[in-house]
Amino acid sequence: MKQPASLIYTDGICIYISVKVTNPLVGKVVLVLANLMVLFPVILGITEGILAMTLAFGAFFLILLKYTLWNFWGRENIIVNTKSVSYQHEYGVFKTNYTTKNLFGRLVIEYFDNKKEPGCVNCRFISYSETTDIPFEIYTMVFPLSQKDVDKLRTYLDKLFIDHLSDGLGMPHISLN
């Protein structure tokens, strides 16, 4: 897999992370061929009136189609603010609903090197339980980020949470000019 194309930006309230899948052409061709091979028994089942075969291969075709759409047009969207982390997967034709996980006071992002892609870093979002102060995982990103994008994300997170802390303490915002 090539380095995923990512877009990271902020509006001062939220940090938006969008990473697009960039799989090689060979994998995409194999998935299209597999879809066509599974589609043949579906068509045969419909024309011959074999309901069980149509349903079984139809379900398999839909599952395989989801992965094909993901490999062609897949995108992972994440929104981080001081109260929650939301994530969504786009499949080109359809999008899943945003799933929102609340933060209980603090957010830790764990960065670890991607063994398959040198120079890429995976990210895991962690918060702490409000009652027991035990860490729990909120979300692990599907795609790795480049080191440049990770540095940009760290800068945005530091600014977001420092400004949030300043608001809570009644301090003026920190300007890095």
Coordinates of C-alpha atoms in Angstrom, one line a residue:
M1 CA 0.0 0.0 0.0
K2 CA 1.3 3.5 -0.9
Q3 CA 1.3 6.3 1.5
P4 CA -2.3 7.3 2.1
A5 CA -3.3 10.8 1.0
S6 CA -4.3 12.8 4.0
L7 CA -5.8 16.2 4.8
I8 CA -5.5 17.7 8.3
Y9 CA -6.9 21.1 9.2
T10 CA -8.5 23.0 12.0
D11 CA -11.1 25.7 12.5
G12 CA -10.0 26.5 16.0
I13 CA -12.7 24.4 17.6
C14 CA -12.2 21.1 15.9
I15 CA -9.4 19.2 14.2
Y16 CA -10.5 17.5 11.0
I17 CA -8.5 14.5 9.7
S18 CA -9.4 12.9 6.4
V19 CA -7.3 10.0 5.0
K20 CA -8.0 8.4 1.6
V21 CA -7.1 4.8 0.7
T22 CA -4.3 4.4 -1.9
N23 CA -4.1 0.7 -2.8
P24 CA -2.2 -0.6 -5.8
L25 CA -4.0 -1.2 -9.1
V26 CA -3.4 -5.0 -8.9
G27 CA -5.5 -5.3 -5.8
K28 CA -8.3 -3.3 -7.3
V29 CA -8.3 -5.5 -10.5
V30 CA -8.4 -8.7 -8.4
L31 CA -11.4 -7.4 -6.4
V32 CA -13.3 -6.4 -9.6
L33 CA -12.6 -9.9 -11.0
A34 CA -13.8 -11.6 -7.8
N35 CA -17.0 -9.5 -7.9
L36 CA -17.7 -10.6 -11.4
M37 CA -17.0 -14.3 -10.6
V38 CA -19.4 -14.1 -7.6
L39 CA -22.0 -12.2 -9.7
F40 CA -22.2 -15.0 -12.2
P41 CA -23.8 -17.5 -9.8
V42 CA -26.2 -14.8 -8.6
I43 CA -27.4 -14.2 -12.2
L44 CA -27.6 -18.0 -12.8
G45 CA -29.6 -18.4 -9.6
I46 CA -32.1 -15.7 -10.7
T47 CA -32.5 -17.1 -14.2
E48 CA -32.9 -20.7 -13.0
G49 CA -35.1 -19.8 -10.0
I50 CA -32.8 -21.3 -7.4
L51 CA -33.6 -19.1 -4.3
A52 CA -31.0 -20.5 -1.9
M53 CA -28.1 -20.0 -4.4
T54 CA -29.3 -16.5 -5.3
L55 CA -29.5 -15.5 -1.6
A56 CA -26.2 -17.1 -0.6
F57 CA -24.1 -15.7 -3.5
G58 CA -26.0 -12.4 -3.4
A59 CA -25.0 -11.9 0.3
F60 CA -21.4 -12.8 -0.6
F61 CA -21.5 -10.4 -3.5
L62 CA -22.7 -7.5 -1.3
I63 CA -19.9 -8.2 1.3
L64 CA -17.3 -8.3 -1.4
L65 CA -18.7 -5.2 -3.0
K66 CA -18.2 -3.3 0.2
Y67 CA -14.5 -4.1 0.2
T68 CA -14.3 -3.2 -3.5
L69 CA -15.9 0.2 -2.9
W70 CA -13.5 0.8 0.0
N71 CA -10.4 0.0 -2.1
F72 CA -11.5 2.3 -4.9
W73 CA -13.0 5.3 -3.0
G74 CA -12.5 4.6 0.7
R75 CA -11.9 7.5 3.1
E76 CA -11.6 7.7 6.8
N77 CA -12.8 11.0 8.4
I78 CA -12.1 11.9 12.0
I79 CA -13.2 15.0 14.0
V80 CA -11.4 15.8 17.3
N81 CA -12.5 18.5 19.7
T82 CA -12.0 19.0 23.5
K83 CA -15.1 17.0 24.4
S84 CA -15.3 14.1 21.8
V85 CA -13.7 12.2 19.0
S86 CA -16.0 11.3 16.0
Y87 CA -15.1 9.0 13.1
Q88 CA -16.8 7.9 9.9
H89 CA -15.9 5.7 6.9
E90 CA -16.8 6.7 3.4
Y91 CA -17.2 4.1 0.7
G92 CA -17.6 6.5 -2.3
V93 CA -21.3 5.6 -2.9
F94 CA -22.3 5.7 0.7
K95 CA -21.1 6.9 4.1
T96 CA -21.4 5.4 7.5
N97 CA -22.9 7.6 10.3
Y98 CA -20.4 9.4 12.5
T99 CA -19.7 7.5 15.7
T100 CA -19.0 9.9 18.6
K101 CA -17.0 8.9 21.7
N102 CA -16.9 11.3 24.5
L103 CA -13.7 12.3 26.2
F104 CA -13.6 12.4 30.0
G105 CA -11.2 15.3 30.6
R106 CA -8.2 14.3 28.6
L107 CA -7.2 12.9 25.3
V108 CA -3.9 11.0 24.7
I109 CA -2.9 10.1 21.2
E110 CA -0.5 7.1 21.0
Y111 CA 1.8 7.1 18.0
F112 CA 3.5 3.9 16.8
D113 CA 5.5 3.2 13.7
N114 CA 3.9 1.3 10.9
K115 CA 6.0 -1.8 10.3
K116 CA 4.8 -2.2 6.7
E117 CA 5.4 1.4 5.6
P118 CA 8.6 3.0 6.7
G119 CA 8.2 6.7 7.6
C120 CA 4.5 6.2 8.4
V121 CA 2.9 6.4 11.8
N122 CA -0.3 4.8 13.1
C123 CA -2.4 6.8 15.7
R124 CA -4.6 5.5 18.5
F125 CA -6.9 7.8 20.5
I126 CA -7.1 7.1 24.2
S127 CA -9.1 8.7 27.0
Y128 CA -9.5 7.9 30.7
S129 CA -12.5 6.6 32.6
E130 CA -14.2 9.3 34.6
T131 CA -14.7 7.2 37.7
T132 CA -11.7 4.8 37.8
D133 CA -9.1 6.8 35.8
I134 CA -8.3 3.7 33.8
P135 CA -7.3 4.4 30.1
F136 CA -9.5 3.0 27.4
E137 CA -9.2 3.1 23.6
I138 CA -11.5 5.4 21.7
Y139 CA -10.4 4.8 18.2
T140 CA -7.4 3.4 16.2
M141 CA -6.9 4.9 12.8
V142 CA -7.2 2.5 9.8
F143 CA -4.6 4.2 7.8
P144 CA -1.1 5.4 8.8
L145 CA -0.1 9.1 8.5
S146 CA 3.2 10.5 7.3
Q147 CA 5.6 11.9 9.9
K148 CA 4.9 15.4 8.5
D149 CA 1.1 14.9 9.1
V150 CA 1.7 13.6 12.6
D151 CA 3.7 16.7 13.4
K152 CA 0.9 18.9 12.1
L153 CA -1.7 16.9 14.1
R154 CA 0.4 17.3 17.3
T155 CA 0.7 21.1 16.7
Y156 CA -3.1 21.4 16.2
L157 CA -3.9 19.2 19.3
D158 CA -1.5 21.2 21.5
K159 CA -3.0 24.5 20.4
L160 CA -6.6 23.2 20.8
F161 CA -6.1 21.8 24.3
I162 CA -3.9 24.8 25.5
D163 CA -6.7 27.2 24.3
H164 CA -9.3 25.0 26.1
L165 CA -7.2 25.1 29.3
S166 CA -6.8 28.9 29.0
D167 CA -10.6 29.3 28.7
G168 CA -11.2 27.2 31.8
L169 CA -8.7 29.2 33.9
G170 CA -9.7 32.6 32.5
M171 CA -6.3 33.2 31.0
P172 CA -5.7 35.0 27.7
H173 CA -5.1 32.8 24.6
I174 CA -1.5 31.9 23.8
S175 CA -0.3 33.4 20.6
L176 CA 2.8 31.8 19.0
N177 CA 3.6 34.9 16.8

